[in-house]
CSV table of C-alpha atoms and ligand atoms in Angstrom, one decimal:
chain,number,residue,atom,x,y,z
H,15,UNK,CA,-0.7,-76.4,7.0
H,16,UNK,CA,-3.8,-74.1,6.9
H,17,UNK,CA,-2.8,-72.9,10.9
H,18,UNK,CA,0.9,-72.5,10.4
H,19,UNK,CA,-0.4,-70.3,7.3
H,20,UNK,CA,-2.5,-68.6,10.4
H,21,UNK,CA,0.4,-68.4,12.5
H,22,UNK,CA,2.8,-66.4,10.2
H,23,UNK,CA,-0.2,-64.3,9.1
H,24,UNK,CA,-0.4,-63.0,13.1
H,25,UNK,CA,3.2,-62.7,13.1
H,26,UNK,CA,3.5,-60.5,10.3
H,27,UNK,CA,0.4,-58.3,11.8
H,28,UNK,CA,2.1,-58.0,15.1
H,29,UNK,CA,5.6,-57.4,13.4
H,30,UNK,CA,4.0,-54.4,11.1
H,31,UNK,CA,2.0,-53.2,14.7
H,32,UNK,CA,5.6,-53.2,16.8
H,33,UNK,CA,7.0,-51.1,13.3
H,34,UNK,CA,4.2,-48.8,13.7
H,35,UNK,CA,4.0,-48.3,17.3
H,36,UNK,CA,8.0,-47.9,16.7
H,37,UNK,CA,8.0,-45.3,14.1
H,38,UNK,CA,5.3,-43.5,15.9
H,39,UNK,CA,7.2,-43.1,19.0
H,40,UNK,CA,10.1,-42.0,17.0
H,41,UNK,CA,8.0,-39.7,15.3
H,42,UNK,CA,6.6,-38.1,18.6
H,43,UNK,CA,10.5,-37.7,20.4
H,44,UNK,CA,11.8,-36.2,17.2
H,45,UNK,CA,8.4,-33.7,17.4
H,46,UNK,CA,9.4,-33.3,21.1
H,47,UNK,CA,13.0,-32.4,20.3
H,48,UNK,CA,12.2,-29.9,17.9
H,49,UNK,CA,9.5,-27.8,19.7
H,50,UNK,CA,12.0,-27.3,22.2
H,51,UNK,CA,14.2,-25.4,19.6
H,52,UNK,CA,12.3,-22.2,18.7
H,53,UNK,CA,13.2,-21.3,15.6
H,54,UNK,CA,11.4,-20.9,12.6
H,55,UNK,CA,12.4,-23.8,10.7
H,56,UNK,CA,11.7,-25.8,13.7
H,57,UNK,CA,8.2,-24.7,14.4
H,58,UNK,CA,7.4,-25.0,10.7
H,59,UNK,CA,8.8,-28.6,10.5
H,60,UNK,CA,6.7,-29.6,13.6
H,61,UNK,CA,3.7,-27.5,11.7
H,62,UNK,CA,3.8,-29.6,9.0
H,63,UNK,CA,4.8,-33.0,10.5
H,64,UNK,CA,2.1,-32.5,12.7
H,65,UNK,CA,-0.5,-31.9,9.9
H,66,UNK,CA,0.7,-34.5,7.8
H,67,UNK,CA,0.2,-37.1,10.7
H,68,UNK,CA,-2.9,-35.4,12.0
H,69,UNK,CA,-5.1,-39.0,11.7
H,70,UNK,CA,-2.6,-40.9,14.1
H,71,UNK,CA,-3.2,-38.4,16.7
H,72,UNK,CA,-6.8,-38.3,15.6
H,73,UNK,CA,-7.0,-34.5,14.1
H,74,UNK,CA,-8.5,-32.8,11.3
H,75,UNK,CA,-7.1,-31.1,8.7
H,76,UNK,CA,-8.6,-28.0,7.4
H,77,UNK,CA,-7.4,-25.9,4.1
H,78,UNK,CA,-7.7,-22.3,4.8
H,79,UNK,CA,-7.4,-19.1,2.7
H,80,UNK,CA,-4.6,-16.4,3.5
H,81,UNK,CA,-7.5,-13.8,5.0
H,82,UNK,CA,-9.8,-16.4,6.5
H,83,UNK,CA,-11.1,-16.6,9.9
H,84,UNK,CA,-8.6,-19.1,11.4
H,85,UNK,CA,-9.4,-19.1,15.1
H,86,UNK,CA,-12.7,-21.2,15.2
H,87,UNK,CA,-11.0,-24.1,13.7
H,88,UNK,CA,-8.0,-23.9,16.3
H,89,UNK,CA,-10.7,-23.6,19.0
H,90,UNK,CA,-12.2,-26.6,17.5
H,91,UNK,CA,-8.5,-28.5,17.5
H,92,UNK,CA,-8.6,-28.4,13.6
H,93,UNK,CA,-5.0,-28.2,12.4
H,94,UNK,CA,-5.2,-25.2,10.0
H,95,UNK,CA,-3.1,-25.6,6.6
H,96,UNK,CA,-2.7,-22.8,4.3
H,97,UNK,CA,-2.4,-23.3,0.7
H,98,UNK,CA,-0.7,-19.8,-0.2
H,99,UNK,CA,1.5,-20.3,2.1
H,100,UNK,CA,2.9,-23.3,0.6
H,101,UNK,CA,2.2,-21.5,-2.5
H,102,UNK,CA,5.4,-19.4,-1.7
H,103,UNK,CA,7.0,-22.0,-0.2
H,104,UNK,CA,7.0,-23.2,-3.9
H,105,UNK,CA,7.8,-20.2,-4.9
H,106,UNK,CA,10.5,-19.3,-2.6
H,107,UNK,CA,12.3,-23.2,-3.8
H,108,UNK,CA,12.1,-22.3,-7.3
H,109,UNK,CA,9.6,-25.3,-7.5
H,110,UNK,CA,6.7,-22.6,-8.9
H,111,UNK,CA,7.2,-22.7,-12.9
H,112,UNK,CA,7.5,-26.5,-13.0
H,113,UNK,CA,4.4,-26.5,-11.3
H,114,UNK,CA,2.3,-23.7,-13.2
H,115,UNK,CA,3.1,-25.6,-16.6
H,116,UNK,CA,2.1,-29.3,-15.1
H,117,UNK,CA,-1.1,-27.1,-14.0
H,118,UNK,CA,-1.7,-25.6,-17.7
H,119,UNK,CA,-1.5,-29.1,-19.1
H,120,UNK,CA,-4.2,-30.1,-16.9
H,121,UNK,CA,-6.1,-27.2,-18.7
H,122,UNK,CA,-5.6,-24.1,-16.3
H,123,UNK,CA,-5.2,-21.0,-18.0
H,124,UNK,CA,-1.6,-19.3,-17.3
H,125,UNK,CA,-3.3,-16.0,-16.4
H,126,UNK,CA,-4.7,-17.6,-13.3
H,127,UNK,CA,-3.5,-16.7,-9.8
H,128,UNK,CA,0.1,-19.2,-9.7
H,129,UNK,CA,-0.8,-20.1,-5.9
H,130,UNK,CA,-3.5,-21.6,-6.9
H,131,UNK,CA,-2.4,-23.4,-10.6
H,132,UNK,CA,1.0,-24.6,-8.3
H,133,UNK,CA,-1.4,-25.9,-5.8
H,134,UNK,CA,-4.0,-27.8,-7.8
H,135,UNK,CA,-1.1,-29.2,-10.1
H,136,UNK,CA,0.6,-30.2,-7.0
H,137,UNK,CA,-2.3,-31.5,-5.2
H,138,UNK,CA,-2.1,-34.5,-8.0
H,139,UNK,CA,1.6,-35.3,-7.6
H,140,UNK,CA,2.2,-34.6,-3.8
H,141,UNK,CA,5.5,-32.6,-5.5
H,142,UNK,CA,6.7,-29.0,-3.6
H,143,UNK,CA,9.5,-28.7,-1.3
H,144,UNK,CA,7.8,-30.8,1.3
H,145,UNK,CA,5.7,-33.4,-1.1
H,146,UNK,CA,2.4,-32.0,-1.2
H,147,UNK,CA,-0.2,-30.6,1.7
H,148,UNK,CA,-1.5,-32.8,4.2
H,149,UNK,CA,-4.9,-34.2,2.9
H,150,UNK,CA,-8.0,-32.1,4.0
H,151,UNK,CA,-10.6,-33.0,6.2
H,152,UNK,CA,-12.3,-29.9,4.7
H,153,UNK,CA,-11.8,-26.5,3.0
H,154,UNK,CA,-13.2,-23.1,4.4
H,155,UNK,CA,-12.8,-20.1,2.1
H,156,UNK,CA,-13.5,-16.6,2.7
H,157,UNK,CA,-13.0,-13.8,0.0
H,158,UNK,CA,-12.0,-11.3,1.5
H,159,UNK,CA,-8.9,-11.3,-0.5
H,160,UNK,CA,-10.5,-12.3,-3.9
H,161,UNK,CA,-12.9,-14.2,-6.0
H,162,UNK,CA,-9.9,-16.7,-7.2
H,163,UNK,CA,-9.7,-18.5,-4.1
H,164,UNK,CA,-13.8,-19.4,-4.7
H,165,UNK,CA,-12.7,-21.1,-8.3
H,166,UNK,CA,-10.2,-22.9,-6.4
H,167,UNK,CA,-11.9,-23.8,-3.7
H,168,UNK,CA,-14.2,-25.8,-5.5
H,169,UNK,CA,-11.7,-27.7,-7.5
H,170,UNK,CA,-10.0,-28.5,-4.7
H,171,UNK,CA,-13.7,-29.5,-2.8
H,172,UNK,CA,-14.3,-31.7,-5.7
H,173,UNK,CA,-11.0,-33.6,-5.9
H,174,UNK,CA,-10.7,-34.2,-2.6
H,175,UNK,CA,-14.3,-35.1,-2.1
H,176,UNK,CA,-14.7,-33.1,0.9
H,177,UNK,CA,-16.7,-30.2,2.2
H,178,UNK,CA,-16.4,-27.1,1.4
H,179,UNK,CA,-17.3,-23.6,3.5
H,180,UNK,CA,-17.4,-20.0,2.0
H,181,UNK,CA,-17.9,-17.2,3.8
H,182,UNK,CA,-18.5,-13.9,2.0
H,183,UNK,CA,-17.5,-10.9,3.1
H,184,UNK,CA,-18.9,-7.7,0.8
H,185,UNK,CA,-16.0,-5.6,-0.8
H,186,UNK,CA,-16.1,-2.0,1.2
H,187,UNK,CA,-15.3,0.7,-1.2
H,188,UNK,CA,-15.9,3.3,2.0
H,189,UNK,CA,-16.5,2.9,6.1
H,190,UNK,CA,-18.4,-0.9,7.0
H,191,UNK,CA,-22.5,-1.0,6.8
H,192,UNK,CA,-24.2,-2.5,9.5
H,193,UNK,CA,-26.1,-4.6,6.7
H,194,UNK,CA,-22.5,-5.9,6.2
H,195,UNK,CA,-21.7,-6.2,9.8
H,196,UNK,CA,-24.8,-8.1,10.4
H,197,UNK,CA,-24.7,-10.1,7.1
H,198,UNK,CA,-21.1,-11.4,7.8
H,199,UNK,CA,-22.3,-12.3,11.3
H,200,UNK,CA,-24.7,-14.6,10.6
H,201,UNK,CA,-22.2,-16.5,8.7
H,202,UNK,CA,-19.7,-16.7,11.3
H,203,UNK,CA,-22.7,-19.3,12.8
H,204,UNK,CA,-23.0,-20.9,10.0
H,205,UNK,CA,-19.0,-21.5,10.1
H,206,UNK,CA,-19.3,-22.7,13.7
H,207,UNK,CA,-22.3,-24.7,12.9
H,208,UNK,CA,-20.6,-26.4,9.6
H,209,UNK,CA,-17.4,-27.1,12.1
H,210,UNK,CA,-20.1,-28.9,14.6
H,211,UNK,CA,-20.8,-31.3,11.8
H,212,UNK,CA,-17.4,-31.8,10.4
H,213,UNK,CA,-15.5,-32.6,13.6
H,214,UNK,CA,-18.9,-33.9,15.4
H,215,UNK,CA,-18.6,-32.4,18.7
H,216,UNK,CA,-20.0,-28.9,20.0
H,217,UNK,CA,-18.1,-25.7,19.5
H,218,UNK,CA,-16.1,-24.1,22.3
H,219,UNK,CA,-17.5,-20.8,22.8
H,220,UNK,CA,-14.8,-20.1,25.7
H,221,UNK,CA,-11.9,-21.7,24.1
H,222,UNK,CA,-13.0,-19.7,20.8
H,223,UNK,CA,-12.6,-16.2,23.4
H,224,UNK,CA,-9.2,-17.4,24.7
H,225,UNK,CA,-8.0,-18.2,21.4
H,226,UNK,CA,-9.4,-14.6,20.0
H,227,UNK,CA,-7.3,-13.0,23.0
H,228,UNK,CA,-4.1,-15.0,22.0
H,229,UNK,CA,-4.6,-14.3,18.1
H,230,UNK,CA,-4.7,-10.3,18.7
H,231,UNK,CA,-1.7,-10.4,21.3
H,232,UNK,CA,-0.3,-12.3,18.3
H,233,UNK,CA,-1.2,-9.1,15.8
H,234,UNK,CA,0.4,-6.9,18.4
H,235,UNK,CA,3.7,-8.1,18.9
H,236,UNK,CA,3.6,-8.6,15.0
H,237,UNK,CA,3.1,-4.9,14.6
H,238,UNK,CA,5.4,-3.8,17.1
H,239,UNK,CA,8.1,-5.9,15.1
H,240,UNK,CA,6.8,-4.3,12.0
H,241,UNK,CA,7.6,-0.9,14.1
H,242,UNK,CA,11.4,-1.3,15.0
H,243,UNK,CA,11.4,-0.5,10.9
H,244,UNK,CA,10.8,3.2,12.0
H,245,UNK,CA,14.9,3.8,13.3
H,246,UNK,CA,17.3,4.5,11.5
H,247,UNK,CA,19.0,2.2,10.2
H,248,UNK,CA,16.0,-0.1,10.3
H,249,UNK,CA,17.2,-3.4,12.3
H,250,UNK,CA,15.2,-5.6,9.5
H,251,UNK,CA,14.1,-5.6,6.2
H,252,UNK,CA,10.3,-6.3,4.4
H,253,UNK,CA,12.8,-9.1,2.6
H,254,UNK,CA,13.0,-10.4,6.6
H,255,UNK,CA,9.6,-9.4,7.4
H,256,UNK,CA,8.4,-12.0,4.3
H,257,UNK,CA,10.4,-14.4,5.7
H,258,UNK,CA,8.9,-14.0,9.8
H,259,UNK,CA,5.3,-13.7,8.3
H,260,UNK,CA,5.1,-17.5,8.3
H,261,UNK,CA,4.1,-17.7,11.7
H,262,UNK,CA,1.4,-14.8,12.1
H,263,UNK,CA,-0.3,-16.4,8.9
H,264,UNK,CA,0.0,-19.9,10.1
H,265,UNK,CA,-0.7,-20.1,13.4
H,266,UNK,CA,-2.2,-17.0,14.6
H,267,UNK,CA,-4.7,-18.2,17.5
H,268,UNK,CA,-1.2,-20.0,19.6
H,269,UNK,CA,1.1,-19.5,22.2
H,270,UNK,CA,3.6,-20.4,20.3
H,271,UNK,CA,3.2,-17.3,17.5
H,272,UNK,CA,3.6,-15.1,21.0
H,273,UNK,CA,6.9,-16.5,22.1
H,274,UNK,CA,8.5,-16.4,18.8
H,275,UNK,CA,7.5,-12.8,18.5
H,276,UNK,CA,8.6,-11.9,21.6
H,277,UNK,CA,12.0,-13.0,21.3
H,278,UNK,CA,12.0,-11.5,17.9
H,279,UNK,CA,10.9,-8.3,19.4
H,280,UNK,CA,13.2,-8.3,21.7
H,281,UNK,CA,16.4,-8.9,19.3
H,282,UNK,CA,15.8,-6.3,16.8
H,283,UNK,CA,15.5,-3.8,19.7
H,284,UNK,CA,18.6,-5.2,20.5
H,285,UNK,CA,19.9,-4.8,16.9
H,286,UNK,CA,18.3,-0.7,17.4
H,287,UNK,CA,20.1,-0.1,20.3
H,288,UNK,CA,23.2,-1.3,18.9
H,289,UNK,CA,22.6,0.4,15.7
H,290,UNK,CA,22.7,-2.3,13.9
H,291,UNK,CA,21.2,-2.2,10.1
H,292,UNK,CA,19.5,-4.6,7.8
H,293,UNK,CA,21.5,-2.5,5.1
H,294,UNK,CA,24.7,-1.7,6.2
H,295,UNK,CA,25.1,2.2,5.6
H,296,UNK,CA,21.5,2.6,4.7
H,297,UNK,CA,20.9,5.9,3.0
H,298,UNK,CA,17.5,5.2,1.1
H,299,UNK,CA,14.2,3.9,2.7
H,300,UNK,CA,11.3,2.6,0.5
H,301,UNK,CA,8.3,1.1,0.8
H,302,UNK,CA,7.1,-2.2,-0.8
H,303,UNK,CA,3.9,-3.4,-2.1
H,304,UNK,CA,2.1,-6.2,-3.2
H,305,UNK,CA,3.2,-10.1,-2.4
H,306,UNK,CA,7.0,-10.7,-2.9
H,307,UNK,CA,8.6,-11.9,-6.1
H,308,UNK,CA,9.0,-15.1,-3.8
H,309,UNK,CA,12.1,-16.7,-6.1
H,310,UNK,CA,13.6,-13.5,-6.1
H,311,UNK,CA,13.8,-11.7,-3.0
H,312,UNK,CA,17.3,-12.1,-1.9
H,313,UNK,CA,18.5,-11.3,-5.2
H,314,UNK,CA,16.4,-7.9,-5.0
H,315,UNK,CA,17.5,-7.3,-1.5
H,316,UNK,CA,20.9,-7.0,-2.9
H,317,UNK,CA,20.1,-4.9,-5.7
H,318,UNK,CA,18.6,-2.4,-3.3
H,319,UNK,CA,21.7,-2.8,-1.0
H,320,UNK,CA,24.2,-2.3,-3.7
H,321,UNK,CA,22.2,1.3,-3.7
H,322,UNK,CA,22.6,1.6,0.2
H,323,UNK,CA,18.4,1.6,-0.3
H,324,UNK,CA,16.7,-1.0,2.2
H,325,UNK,CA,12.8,-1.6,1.3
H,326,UNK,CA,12.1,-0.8,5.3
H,327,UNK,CA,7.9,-1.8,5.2
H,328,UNK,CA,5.5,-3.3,3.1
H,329,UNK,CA,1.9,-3.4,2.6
H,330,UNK,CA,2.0,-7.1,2.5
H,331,UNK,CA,2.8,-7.9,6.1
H,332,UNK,CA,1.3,-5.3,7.7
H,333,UNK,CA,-1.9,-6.8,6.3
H,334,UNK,CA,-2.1,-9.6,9.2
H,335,UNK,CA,-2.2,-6.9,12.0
H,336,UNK,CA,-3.8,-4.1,9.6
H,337,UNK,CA,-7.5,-5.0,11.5
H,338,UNK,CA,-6.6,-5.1,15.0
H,339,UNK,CA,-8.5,-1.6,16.0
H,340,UNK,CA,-11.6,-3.8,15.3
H,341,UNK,CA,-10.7,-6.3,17.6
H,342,UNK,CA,-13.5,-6.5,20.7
H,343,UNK,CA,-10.9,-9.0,22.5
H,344,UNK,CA,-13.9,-9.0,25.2
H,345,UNK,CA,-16.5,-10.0,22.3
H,346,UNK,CA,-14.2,-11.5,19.6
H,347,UNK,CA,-16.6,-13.5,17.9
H,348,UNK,CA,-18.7,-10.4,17.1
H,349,UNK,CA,-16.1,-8.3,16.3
H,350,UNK,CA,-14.6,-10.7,13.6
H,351,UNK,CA,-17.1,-9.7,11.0
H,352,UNK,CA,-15.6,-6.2,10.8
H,353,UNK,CA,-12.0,-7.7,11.1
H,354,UNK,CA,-12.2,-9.9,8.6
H,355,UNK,CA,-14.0,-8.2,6.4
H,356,UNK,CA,-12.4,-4.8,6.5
H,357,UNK,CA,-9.1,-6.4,5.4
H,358,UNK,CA,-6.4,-4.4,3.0
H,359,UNK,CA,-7.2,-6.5,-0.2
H,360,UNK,CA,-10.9,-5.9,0.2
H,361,UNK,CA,-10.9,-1.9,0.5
H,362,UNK,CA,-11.1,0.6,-2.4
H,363,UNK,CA,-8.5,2.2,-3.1
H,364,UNK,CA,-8.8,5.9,-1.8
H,365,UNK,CA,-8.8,4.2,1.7
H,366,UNK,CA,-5.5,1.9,0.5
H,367,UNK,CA,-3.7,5.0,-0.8
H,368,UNK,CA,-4.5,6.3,3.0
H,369,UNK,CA,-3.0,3.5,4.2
H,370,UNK,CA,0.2,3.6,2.1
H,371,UNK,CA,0.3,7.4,2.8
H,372,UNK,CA,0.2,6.4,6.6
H,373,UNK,CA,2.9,4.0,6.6
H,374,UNK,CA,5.3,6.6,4.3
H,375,UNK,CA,5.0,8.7,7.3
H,376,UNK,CA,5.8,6.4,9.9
H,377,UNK,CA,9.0,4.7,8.1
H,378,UNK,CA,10.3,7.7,6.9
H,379,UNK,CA,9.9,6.5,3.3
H,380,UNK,CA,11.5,8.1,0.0
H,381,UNK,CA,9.8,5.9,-2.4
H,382,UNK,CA,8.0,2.9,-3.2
H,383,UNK,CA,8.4,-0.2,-5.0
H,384,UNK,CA,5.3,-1.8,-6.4
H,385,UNK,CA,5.2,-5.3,-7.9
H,386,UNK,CA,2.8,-5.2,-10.8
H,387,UNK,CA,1.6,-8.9,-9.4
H,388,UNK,CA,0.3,-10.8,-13.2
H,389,UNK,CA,-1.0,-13.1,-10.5
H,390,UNK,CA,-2.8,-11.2,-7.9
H,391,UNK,CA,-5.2,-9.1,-9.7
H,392,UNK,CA,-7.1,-7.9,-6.4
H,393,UNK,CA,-4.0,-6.4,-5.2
H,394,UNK,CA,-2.1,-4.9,-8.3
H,395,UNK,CA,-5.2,-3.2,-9.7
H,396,UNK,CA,-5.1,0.2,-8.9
H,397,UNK,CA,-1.4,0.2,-7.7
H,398,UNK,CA,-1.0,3.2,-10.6
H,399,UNK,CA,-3.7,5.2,-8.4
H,400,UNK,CA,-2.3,4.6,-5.4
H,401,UNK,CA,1.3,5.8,-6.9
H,402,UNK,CA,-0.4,8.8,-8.3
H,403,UNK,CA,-1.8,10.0,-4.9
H,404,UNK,CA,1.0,9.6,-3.1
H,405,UNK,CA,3.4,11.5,-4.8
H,406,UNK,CA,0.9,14.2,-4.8
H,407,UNK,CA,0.2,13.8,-1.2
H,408,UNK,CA,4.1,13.5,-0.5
H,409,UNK,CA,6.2,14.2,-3.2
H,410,UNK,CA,8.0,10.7,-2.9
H,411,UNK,CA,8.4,8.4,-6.3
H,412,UNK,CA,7.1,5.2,-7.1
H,413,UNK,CA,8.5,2.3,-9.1
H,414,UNK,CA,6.4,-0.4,-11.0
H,415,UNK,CA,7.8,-3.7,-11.5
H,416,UNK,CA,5.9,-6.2,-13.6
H,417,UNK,CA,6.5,-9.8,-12.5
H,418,UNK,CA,4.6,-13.0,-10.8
H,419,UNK,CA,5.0,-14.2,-7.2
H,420,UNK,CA,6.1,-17.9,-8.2
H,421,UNK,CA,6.0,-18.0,-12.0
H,422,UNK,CA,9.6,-17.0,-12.9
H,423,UNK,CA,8.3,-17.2,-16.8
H,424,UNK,CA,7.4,-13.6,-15.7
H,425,UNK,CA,10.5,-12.5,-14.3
H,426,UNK,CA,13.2,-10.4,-16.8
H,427,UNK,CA,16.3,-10.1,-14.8
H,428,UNK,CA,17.8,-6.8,-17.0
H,429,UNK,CA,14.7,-5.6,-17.3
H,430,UNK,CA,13.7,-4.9,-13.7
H,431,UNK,CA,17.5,-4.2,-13.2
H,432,UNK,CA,17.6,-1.7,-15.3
H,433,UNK,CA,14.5,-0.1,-14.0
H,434,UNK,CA,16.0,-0.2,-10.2
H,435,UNK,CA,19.3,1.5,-11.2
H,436,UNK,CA,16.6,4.0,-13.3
H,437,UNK,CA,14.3,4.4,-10.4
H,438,UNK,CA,17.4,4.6,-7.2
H,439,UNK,CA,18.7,7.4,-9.7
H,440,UNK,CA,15.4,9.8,-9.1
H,441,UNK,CA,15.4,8.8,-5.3
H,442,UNK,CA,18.5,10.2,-4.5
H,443,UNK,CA,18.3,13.0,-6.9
H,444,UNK,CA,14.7,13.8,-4.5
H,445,UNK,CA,17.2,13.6,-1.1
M,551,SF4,S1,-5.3,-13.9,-6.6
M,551,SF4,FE1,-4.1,-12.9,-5.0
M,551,SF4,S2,-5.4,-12.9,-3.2
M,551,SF4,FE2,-6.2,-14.4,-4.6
M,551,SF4,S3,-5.3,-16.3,-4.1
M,551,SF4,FE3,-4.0,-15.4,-5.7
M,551,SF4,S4,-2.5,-14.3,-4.6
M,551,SF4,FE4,-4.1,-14.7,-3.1
């Protein structure tokens, strides 16, 4: 009795081992079939599936901010996963207010940042449009784009019972001290020593230098994309440019990010040379800032279209290749103190209105949009300043909307529509 007990015990083990080593092969043909496709969706499904099993292939899994220094962990084989961008993932599926309300029952306050009240509330339920983040190994936070992210950091450190790693980069209202530069620098070991003890093995030092060279040819073809924006008609729109982002925020450091831009390069020169527009009959080019209204882009890209106006750059995505002239790709370590901490978000804002003034130039601009952001306090502070010197540098109009990123509580349709037909109305009267 007791052995054939035995006996169907060891069958049922070896049955659940074949299902396993079955399902895992499956798993691994179905990864293999999509990398060969190259399309966004695609390398985002193999992203994610990829994280999500990264214990079968014996990985870690390491929650990084939107501004933080990625390319240690990917020379270190850590799979990188970034909560904002799932933030407007959840934003994008219409998934955000759902999960900002489960967050404010927990106790969150609705003023905070909805990337992170939709993550932590998510985080308990595995919900979202792909049922919750891989689990971390550990989180490494830099604020370089704000002091939110150190808050929300910590709760997530806590519930996951994992470590956590900060790295602090000092705002810089004007140039970059050497007391930051050497400040920041020291950290970076700390990073690299703190990624010795999570994953247990030495840092690469020479994979960390090929990685640095792949990340800024990465940022390049990025900003050359960016560039094709400068023709008329522009071949793609910041509502496209939000979209491509994915990859340069995701998985910056990999061959991968340098083929997909390539052939993305390479088709909207095509769409130039063919004179092909984002906004068919474009009349009006303007300028975005701040992160997209993530539920409602295509319904603003519309709006704009219906007044021939297409929203040609942003401040947004320009912000992952904003740093590359402080790029040493012959001493990248070094020079990532000044790259990441000279980022747009952590600038004052004479030097941001220089920026904006910069890009108005180069894309021809006749206005700009700003999204009052309720959630993103860093980057909507001082947006009134920044309209203020540039129509006195250049004459061109600005237009304020108020909304949230992934909250849609925040969003009033008539409201901003009215304000649009308003604003278009003072743009071509300035032609
Ligand atoms: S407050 Fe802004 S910068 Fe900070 S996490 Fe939220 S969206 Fe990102």
């Amino acid at each position: 009795m007791q052995n054939s007990k035995q006996h169907k015990k060891r069958r049922e083990a070896g049955l659940e081992k074949q299902v396993l080593v079955y399902a895992i092969a499956k798993f691994k043909k179905l990864v293999l079939s999509l990398k060969k496709r190259k399309g966004m969706k695609e390398i985002m499904t193999v992203y994610y599936m990829e994280a999500k099993s990264a214990r079968v292939g014996g990985r870690k899994v390491a929650w990084i901010t939107s501004g933080g220094p990625v390319e240690p962990l990917i020379a270190m084989d850590v799979i990188p996963v970034y909560p904002e961008n799932h933030g407007a993932m959840i934003g994008a599926s219409k998934m955000g207010t759902n999960l900002c309300e489960r967050s404010e029952a927990m106790g969150y306050s609705s003023d905070l940042c909805s990337y992170a009240r939709a993550d932590i509330a998510c985080a308990t339920v595995n919900g979202g449009p792909i049922g919750g983040l891989p689990r971390p190994d550990m989180l490494v936070c830099c604020n370089n784009i704000c002091g939110t992210v150190l808050k929300w950091y910590e709760v997530q450190a806590r519930y996951f019972n994992v470590p956590l790693f900060i790295l602090d980069t000092p705002f810089c209202h004007k140039g970059f001290a050497g007391e930051t530069r050497a400040y920041v620098r020291r950290q970076l070991d700390e990073y690299i020593v703190f990624l010795e003890q999570a994953c247990g093995k030495k840092f690469d030092y020479e994979r960390l230098a090929d990685v640095g060279r792949l990340s800024l040819e990465g940022q390049r073809l990025w900003q050359a994309v960016l560039d094709t924006t400068a023709n008329r008609p522009a071949p793609m729109s910041a509502f496209d440019a939000f979209y491509h982002l994915a990859l340069i925020v995701t998985l910056r450091g990999t061959e991968e990010v340098i083929v997909y831009y390539q052939q993305l390069l390479a088709k909207m020169k095509d769409r130039v040379a063919r004179g092909i527009g984002a906004v068919q009959g474009e009349k009006y080019r303007l300028l975005w800032d701040n992160i997209p209204i993530w539920p409602r882009t295509r319904w603003l890209f519309n709006k704009f279209a219906s007044h021939q106006a297409c929203l040609v750059a942003d401040t947004y995505t320009s912000a992952w290749c904003g740093t590359m002239q402080y790029i040493d790709e012959n001493n990248f370590l070094d020079s990532m103190a000044e790259a990441y901490t000279r980022i747009y978000l952590n600038i004052g804002v004479d030097e941001m209105a220089r920026k904006v003034i910069e890009m108005v130039d180069k894309y021809q601009a006749d206005g700009i949009v700003m999204h009052s952001n309720r959630s993103c306090k860093p980057y909507s502070f001082g947006q009134y300043e920044i309209a203020r010197i540039v129509e006195r540098e250049r004459g061109i109009p600005s237009l304020i909307i108020e909304a949230d990123m992934v909250d849609e509580r925040m969003f009033s349709e008539s409201q901003v529509e009215n304000r649009i037909d308003a604003f278009m109305e003072i743009v071509k009267a300035g032609k």
